[in-house]
Each structure stands twice: as C-alpha cells, then as structure tokens.
Amino acid sequence: AQKITQTQPGMFVQEKEAVTLDCTYDTSDQSYGLFWYKQPSSGEMIFLIYQGSYDEQNATEGRYSLNFQKARKSANLVISASQLGDSAMYFCAMREGRVWGSNYKLTFGKGTLLTVNP
Amino acid sequence: DAGVIQSPRHEVTEMGQEVTLRCKPISGHDYLFWYRQTMMRGLELLIYFNNNVPIDDSGMPEDRFSAKMPNASFSTLKIQPSEPRDSAVYFCASSPMPTSGGAWTGELFFGEGSRLTVL
C-alpha cells in the first residue's frame, strides 16, 4: 500500500486564485511529520512547509498553508493568491519514526503538476 | 552557507561503464540520503547514512549499486556496470540530528541533482 497518495496528477489554477493540492497518508506511528516540496522545471527540490503530527495548529508559511486533518489522514497544501512562478511539481512527503531516534526516512508521493494560467 | 553539493550535474555514458556520483552534505548534518527520481517511479529512497554509517539500503536496486560515506563531508554512489534503465536524476540530501529543545522537523536539504543518461 502506498504511504503517500496524491490523487491529482495535474491541476490548473488562474493567477491570483487559491488552489488546494491533495495529499493523504498512511501510517500506524503516533509521531510523524508531513512535508511539502516544490520542484520547478529547473529540477531543484524546494522545501515549502512542515506539519508535525502533534502540532495542534495548521502550519502556515507565507502564501502556503497546510490543511491538516489527522483523523482523515490528510495533509492538503493550500496556495493562496497563485503566481505564475508557482507553476511546478509539488510533492507531499512523510517522515515516520521516533523524532529522537536514528532511524527515519522521508517517503514521497508521486506529485501533482500545478500550472498557473495568466 | 553552502548547500548540498553534487557532481557531476550531468553525465552521459554508455551501457556497461562505471558511473560515480558524488555528494558533499551541509557541514554539521548527520544524515545523508540518496534518492533516485524517474517519471515512472517518482522519488525513491536508495540508501541513507547516519554519522557515516549506512542505516537502510533496502532501496538499492541491485548489486550493481553501491554507496559509501568515508567521512562526514563526502559520499559516493557508484553504479557498475551501468544500464539504460539506470537513467534518472539522482539526488543527494542531508539533514541535521535533532537537538534538545530545538525545533527539529527532519526536513531534507537537497542538492541540485545529477542527471544520468545511460545509452
């Protein structure tokens, strides 16, 4: 079974509008972390936002916010006021394992290609 | 501050040749990861190290792949012999250990990747 599922291979949004990118995850750990990374066409991986499983508030970073619904095991990324430069591939990822342990790794979803139209 | 440095950025080689990819992690980071990205399989974790010791190599595809980390500032991923299906972008990433009282997330800091084409 996939640990991270991104059901939207591609999404389109009009410039200045908000868009939600979906991510669901599967884990039996109580302590875990969720990440979103952006990969523009140039290829680098850019960290956007992080949500810990024990964080009560939804994470926000500028125009990015993470809609964390623990019971539904979803961690959707919301981008407000989309810009042309937001056009990129977006990956959801999960870190399982104990925070203070030495055994952890990030598992990535397949990604969603976002296109922002002018 | 210097980020994760990978070399070469691009490599084109012929089937059967040995390929060596190199990575210099961010100074002070204790974890180092090698990922492979392809259209078909997405981002796959190949292997990761903690304090230069390999922790999990279950993602290494087969014996043709090997990775080493001789010291805290250098790692290599070697493919010998290379095959066309090894064509991919190989990313190195590093991450610091958690510190007491710190806001550690486990975020990975990625290099720019090495694009490998095996003809």
Short mmCIF file of C-alpha atoms in Angstrom, two decimals, chain A residues 50 52 55 95 99-100, chain B residues 96-107:
data_model
loop_
_atom_site.label_atom_id
_atom_site.label_comp_id
_atom_site.label_asym_id
_atom_site.label_seq_id
_atom_site.Cartn_x
_atom_site.Cartn_y
_atom_site.Cartn_z
CA TYR A 50 6.13 21.16 7.59
CA GLY A 52 4.21 17.59 12.93
CA ASP A 55 1.03 20.14 16.16
CA ARG A 95 8.66 11.11 7.90
CA VAL A 99 11.68 12.06 16.45
CA TRP A 100 14.70 11.38 18.64
CA PRO B 96 20.72 17.54 10.92
CA MET B 97 20.19 15.44 14.02
CA PRO B 98 17.56 16.63 16.48
CA THR B 99 18.86 18.77 19.30
CA SER B 100 17.38 19.06 22.75
CA GLY B 101 14.86 21.87 22.82
CA GLY B 102 15.29 22.59 19.13
CA ALA B 103 12.51 22.77 16.58
CA TRP B 104 13.72 19.80 14.58
CA THR B 105 11.49 18.68 11.74
CA GLY B 106 13.55 16.20 9.80
CA GLU B 107 13.49 18.44 6.75
#
